Short mmCIF file of N, CA and C in Angstrom, two decimals:
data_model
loop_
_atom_site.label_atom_id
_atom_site.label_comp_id
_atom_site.label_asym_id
_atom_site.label_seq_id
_atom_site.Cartn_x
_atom_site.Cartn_y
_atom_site.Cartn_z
N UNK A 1 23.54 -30.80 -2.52
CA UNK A 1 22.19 -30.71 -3.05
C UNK A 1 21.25 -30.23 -1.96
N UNK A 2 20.10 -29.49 -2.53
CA UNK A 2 19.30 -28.94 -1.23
C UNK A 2 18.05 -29.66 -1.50
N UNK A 3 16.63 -29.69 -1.17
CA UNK A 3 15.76 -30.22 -1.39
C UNK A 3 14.62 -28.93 -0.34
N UNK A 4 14.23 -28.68 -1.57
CA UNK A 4 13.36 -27.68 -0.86
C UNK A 4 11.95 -28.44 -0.75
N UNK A 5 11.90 -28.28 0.57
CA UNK A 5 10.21 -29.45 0.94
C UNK A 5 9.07 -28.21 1.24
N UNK A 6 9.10 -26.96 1.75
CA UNK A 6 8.21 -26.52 1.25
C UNK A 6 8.44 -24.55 1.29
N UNK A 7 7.59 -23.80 1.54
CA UNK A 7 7.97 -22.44 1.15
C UNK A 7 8.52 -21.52 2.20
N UNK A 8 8.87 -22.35 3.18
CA UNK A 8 9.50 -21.22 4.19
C UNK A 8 10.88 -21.57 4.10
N UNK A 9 11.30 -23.10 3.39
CA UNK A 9 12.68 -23.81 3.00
C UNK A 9 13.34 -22.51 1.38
N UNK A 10 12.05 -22.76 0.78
CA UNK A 10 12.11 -21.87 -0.33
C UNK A 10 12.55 -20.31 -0.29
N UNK A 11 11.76 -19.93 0.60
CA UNK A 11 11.91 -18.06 1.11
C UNK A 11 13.25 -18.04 1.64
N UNK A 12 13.85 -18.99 2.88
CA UNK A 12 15.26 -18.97 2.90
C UNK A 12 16.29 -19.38 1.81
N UNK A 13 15.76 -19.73 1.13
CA UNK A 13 17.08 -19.61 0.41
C UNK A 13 16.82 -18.70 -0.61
N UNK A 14 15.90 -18.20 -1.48
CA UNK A 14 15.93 -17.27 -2.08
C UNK A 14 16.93 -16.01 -0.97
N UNK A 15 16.36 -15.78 0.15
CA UNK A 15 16.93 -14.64 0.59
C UNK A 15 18.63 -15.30 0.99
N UNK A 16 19.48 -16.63 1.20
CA UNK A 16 20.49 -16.52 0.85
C UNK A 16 20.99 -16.32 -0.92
N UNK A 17 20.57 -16.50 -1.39
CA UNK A 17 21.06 -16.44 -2.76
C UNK A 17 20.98 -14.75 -2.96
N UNK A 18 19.65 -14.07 -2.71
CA UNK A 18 20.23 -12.62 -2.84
C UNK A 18 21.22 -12.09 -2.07
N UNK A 19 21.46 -12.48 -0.87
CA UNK A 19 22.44 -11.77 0.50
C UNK A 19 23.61 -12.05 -0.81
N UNK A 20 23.94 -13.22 -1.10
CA UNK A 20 25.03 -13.78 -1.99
C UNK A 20 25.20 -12.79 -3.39
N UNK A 21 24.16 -12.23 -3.39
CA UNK A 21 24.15 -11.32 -4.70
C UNK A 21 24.55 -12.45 -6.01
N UNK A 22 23.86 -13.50 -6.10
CA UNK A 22 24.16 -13.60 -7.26
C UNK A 22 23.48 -13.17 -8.41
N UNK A 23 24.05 -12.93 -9.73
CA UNK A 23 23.61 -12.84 -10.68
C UNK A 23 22.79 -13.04 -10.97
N UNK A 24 21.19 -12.37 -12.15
CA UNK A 24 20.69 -13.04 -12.39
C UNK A 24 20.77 -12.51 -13.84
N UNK A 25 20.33 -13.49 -14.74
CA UNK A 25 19.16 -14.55 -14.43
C UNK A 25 20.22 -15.67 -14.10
N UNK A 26 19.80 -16.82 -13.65
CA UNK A 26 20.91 -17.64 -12.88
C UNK A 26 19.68 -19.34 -13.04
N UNK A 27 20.49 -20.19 -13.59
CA UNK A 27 19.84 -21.72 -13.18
C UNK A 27 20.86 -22.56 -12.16
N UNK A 28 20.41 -22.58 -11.14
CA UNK A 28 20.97 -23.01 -10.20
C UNK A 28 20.19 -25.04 -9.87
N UNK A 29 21.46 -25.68 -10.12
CA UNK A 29 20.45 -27.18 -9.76
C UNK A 29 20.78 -27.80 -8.33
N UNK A 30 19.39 -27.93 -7.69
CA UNK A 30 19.39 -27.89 -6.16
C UNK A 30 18.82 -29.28 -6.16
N UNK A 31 18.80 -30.62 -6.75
CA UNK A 31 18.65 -31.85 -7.08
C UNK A 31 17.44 -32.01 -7.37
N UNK A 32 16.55 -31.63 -8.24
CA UNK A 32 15.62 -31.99 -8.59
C UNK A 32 15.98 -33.09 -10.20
N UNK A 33 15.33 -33.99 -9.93
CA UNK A 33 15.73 -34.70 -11.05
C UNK A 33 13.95 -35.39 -11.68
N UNK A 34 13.95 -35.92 -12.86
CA UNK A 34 13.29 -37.28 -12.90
C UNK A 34 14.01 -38.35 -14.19
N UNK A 35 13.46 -39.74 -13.13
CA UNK A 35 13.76 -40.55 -13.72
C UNK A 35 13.13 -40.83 -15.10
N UNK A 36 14.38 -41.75 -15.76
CA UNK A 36 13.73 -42.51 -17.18
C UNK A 36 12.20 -43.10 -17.21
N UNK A 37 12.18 -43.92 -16.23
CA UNK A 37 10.88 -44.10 -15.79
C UNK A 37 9.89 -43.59 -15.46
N UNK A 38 10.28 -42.43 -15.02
CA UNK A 38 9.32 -41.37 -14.16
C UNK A 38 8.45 -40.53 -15.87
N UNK A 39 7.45 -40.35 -14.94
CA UNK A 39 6.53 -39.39 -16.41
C UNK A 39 5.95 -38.07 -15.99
N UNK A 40 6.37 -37.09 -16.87
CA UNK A 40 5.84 -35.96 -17.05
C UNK A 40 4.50 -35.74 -16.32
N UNK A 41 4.29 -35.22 -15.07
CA UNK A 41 2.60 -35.11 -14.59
C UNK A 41 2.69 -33.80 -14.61
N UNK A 42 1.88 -33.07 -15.43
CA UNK A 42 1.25 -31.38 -15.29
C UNK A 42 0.62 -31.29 -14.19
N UNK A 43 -0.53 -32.21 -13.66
CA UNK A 43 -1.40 -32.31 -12.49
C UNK A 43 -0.42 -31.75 -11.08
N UNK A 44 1.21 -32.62 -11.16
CA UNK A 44 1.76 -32.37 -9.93
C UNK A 44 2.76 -31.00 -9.78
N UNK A 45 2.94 -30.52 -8.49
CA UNK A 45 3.76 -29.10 -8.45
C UNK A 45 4.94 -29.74 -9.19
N UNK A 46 6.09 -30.27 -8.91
CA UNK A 46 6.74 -30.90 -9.23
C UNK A 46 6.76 -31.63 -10.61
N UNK A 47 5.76 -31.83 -11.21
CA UNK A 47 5.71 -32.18 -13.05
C UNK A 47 5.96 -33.53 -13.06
N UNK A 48 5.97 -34.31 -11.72
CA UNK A 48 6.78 -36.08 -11.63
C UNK A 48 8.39 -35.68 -11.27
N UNK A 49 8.87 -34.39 -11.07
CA UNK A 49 10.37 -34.42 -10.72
C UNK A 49 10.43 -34.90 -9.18
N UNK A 50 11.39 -35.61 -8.81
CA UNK A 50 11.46 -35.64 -7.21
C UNK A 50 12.64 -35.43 -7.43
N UNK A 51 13.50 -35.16 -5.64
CA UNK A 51 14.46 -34.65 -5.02
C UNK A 51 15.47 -35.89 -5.17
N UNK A 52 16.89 -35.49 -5.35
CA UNK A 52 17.24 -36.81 -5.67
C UNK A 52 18.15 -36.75 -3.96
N UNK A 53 18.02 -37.88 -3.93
CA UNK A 53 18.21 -38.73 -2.40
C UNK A 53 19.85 -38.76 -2.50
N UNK A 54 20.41 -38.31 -1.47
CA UNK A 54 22.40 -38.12 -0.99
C UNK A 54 22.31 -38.72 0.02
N UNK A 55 23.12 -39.86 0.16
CA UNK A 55 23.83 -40.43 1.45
C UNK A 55 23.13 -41.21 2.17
N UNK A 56 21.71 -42.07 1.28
CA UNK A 56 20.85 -42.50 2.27
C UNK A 56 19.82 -41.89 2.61
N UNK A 57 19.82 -40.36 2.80
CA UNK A 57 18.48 -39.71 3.07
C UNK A 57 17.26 -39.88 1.87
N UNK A 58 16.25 -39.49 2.68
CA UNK A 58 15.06 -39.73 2.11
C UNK A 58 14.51 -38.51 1.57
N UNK A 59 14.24 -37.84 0.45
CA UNK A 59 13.53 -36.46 0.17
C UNK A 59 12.17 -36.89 0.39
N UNK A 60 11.88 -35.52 1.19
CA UNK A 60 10.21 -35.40 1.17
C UNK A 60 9.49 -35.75 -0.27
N UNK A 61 8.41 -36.24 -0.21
CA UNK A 61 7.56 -36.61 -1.01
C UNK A 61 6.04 -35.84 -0.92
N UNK A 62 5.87 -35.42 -0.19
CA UNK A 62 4.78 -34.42 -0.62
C UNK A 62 4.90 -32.73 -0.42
N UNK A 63 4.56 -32.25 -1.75
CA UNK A 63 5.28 -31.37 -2.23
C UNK A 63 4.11 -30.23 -1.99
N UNK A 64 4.10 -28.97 -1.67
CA UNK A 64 3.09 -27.90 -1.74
C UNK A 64 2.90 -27.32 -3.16
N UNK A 65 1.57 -27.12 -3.10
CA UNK A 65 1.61 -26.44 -4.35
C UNK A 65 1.93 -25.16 -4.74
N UNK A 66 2.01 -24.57 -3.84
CA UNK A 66 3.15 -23.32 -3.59
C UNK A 66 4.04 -23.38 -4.59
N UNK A 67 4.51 -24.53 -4.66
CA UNK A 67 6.05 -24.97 -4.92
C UNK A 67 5.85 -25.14 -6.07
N UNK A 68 4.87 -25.23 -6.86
CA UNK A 68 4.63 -25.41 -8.29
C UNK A 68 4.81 -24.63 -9.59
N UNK A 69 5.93 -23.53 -9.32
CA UNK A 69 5.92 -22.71 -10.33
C UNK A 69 7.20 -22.39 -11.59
N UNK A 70 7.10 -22.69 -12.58
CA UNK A 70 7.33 -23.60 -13.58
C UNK A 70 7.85 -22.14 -14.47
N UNK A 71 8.89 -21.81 -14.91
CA UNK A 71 9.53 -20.65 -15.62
C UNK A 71 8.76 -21.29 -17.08
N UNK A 72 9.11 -22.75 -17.18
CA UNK A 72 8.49 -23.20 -18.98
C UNK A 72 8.36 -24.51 -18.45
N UNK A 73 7.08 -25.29 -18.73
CA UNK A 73 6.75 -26.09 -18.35
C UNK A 73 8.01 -27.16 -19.29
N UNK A 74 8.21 -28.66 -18.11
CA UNK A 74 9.16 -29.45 -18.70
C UNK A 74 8.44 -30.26 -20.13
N UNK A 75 9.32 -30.97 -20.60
CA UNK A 75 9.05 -31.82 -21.58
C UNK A 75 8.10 -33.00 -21.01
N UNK A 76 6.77 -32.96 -21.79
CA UNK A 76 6.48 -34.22 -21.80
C UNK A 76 6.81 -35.64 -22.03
N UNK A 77 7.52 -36.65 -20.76
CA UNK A 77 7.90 -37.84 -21.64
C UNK A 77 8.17 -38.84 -20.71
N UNK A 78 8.07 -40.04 -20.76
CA UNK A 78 8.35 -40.86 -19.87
C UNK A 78 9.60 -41.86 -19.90
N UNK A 79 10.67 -41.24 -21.41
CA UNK A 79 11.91 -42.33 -21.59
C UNK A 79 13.08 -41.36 -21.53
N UNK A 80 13.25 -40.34 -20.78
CA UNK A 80 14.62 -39.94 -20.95
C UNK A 80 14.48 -39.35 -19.48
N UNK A 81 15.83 -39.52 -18.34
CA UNK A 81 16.25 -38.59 -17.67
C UNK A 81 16.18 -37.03 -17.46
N UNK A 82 15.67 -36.50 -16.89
CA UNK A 82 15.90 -34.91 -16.88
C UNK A 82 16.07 -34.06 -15.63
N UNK A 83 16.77 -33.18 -15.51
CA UNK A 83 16.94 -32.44 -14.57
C UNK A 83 16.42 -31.08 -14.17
N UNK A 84 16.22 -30.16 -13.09
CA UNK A 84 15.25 -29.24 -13.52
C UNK A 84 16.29 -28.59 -12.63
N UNK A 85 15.97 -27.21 -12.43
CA UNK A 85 17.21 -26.23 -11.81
C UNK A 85 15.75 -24.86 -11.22
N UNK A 86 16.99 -24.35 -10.55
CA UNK A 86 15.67 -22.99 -9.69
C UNK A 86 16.16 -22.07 -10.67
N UNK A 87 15.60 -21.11 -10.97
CA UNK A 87 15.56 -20.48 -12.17
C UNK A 87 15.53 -18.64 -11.28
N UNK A 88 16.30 -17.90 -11.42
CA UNK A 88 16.24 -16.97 -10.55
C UNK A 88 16.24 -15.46 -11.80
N UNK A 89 15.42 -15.10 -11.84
CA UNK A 89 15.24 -13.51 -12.55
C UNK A 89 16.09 -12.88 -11.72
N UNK A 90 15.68 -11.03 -12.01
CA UNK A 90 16.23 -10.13 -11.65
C UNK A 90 15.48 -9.91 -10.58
N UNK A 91 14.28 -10.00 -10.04
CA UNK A 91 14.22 -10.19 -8.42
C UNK A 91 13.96 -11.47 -7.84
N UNK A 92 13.96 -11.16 -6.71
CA UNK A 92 14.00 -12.38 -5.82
C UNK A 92 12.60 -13.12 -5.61
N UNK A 93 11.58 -12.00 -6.02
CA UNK A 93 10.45 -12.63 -6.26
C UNK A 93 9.82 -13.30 -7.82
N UNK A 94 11.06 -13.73 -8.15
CA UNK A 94 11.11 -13.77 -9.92
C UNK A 94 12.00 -15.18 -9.98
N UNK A 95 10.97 -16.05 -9.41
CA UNK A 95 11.96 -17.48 -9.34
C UNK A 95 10.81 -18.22 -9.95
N UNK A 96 11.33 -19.68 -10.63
CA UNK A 96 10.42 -20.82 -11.36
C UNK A 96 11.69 -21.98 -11.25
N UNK A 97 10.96 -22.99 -11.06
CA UNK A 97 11.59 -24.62 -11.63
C UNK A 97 12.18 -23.79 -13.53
N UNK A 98 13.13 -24.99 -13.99
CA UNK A 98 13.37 -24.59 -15.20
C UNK A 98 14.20 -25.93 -15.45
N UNK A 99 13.58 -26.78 -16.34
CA UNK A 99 14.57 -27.95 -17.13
C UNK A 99 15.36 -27.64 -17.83
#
């Protein structure tokens, strides 16, 4: 899982994923999750998704708003699990979150 904390984390990996040539359009899930508990915020880049935590580590918690860009905004809701994925068009400057 990767956890992109802010846009120079972001710019590198967009430019590995093109070196990689992958396909697009492509949903790739780099651990963004939210909990059952957790609720839908439009206000935040992130929508209430946070990074889900491997091995003990801690994901950053404050998120740029950079980072806020949303292919289709998620579902509003505060009782079900959901996962969100990087969402990659046909260029590299053609990326969004995507549930």
């Amino acid at each position: 899982l990767a956890w992109v904390s802010g846009e120079p984390e972001l710019l590198a990996l967009l430019a590995l994923l093109a070196e990689a040539a992958v396909p697009a359009p492509a949903l790739l899930w780099v651990g963004l999750k939210r909990n059952a508990s957790a609720c839908t915020h439009a206000e935040h880049p992130l929508r209430g998704f946070s990074w889900e935590a491997v091995g003990g580590g801690t994901a950053p918690r404050e998120v740029p708003a950079a980072l806020g860009r949303w292919v289709k905004e998620p579902v509003r809701s505060c009782l079900v699990a959901r996962c969100a994925g990087l969402h990659l068009a046909a260029t590299p400057e053609s990326w969004g979150w995507k549930e």
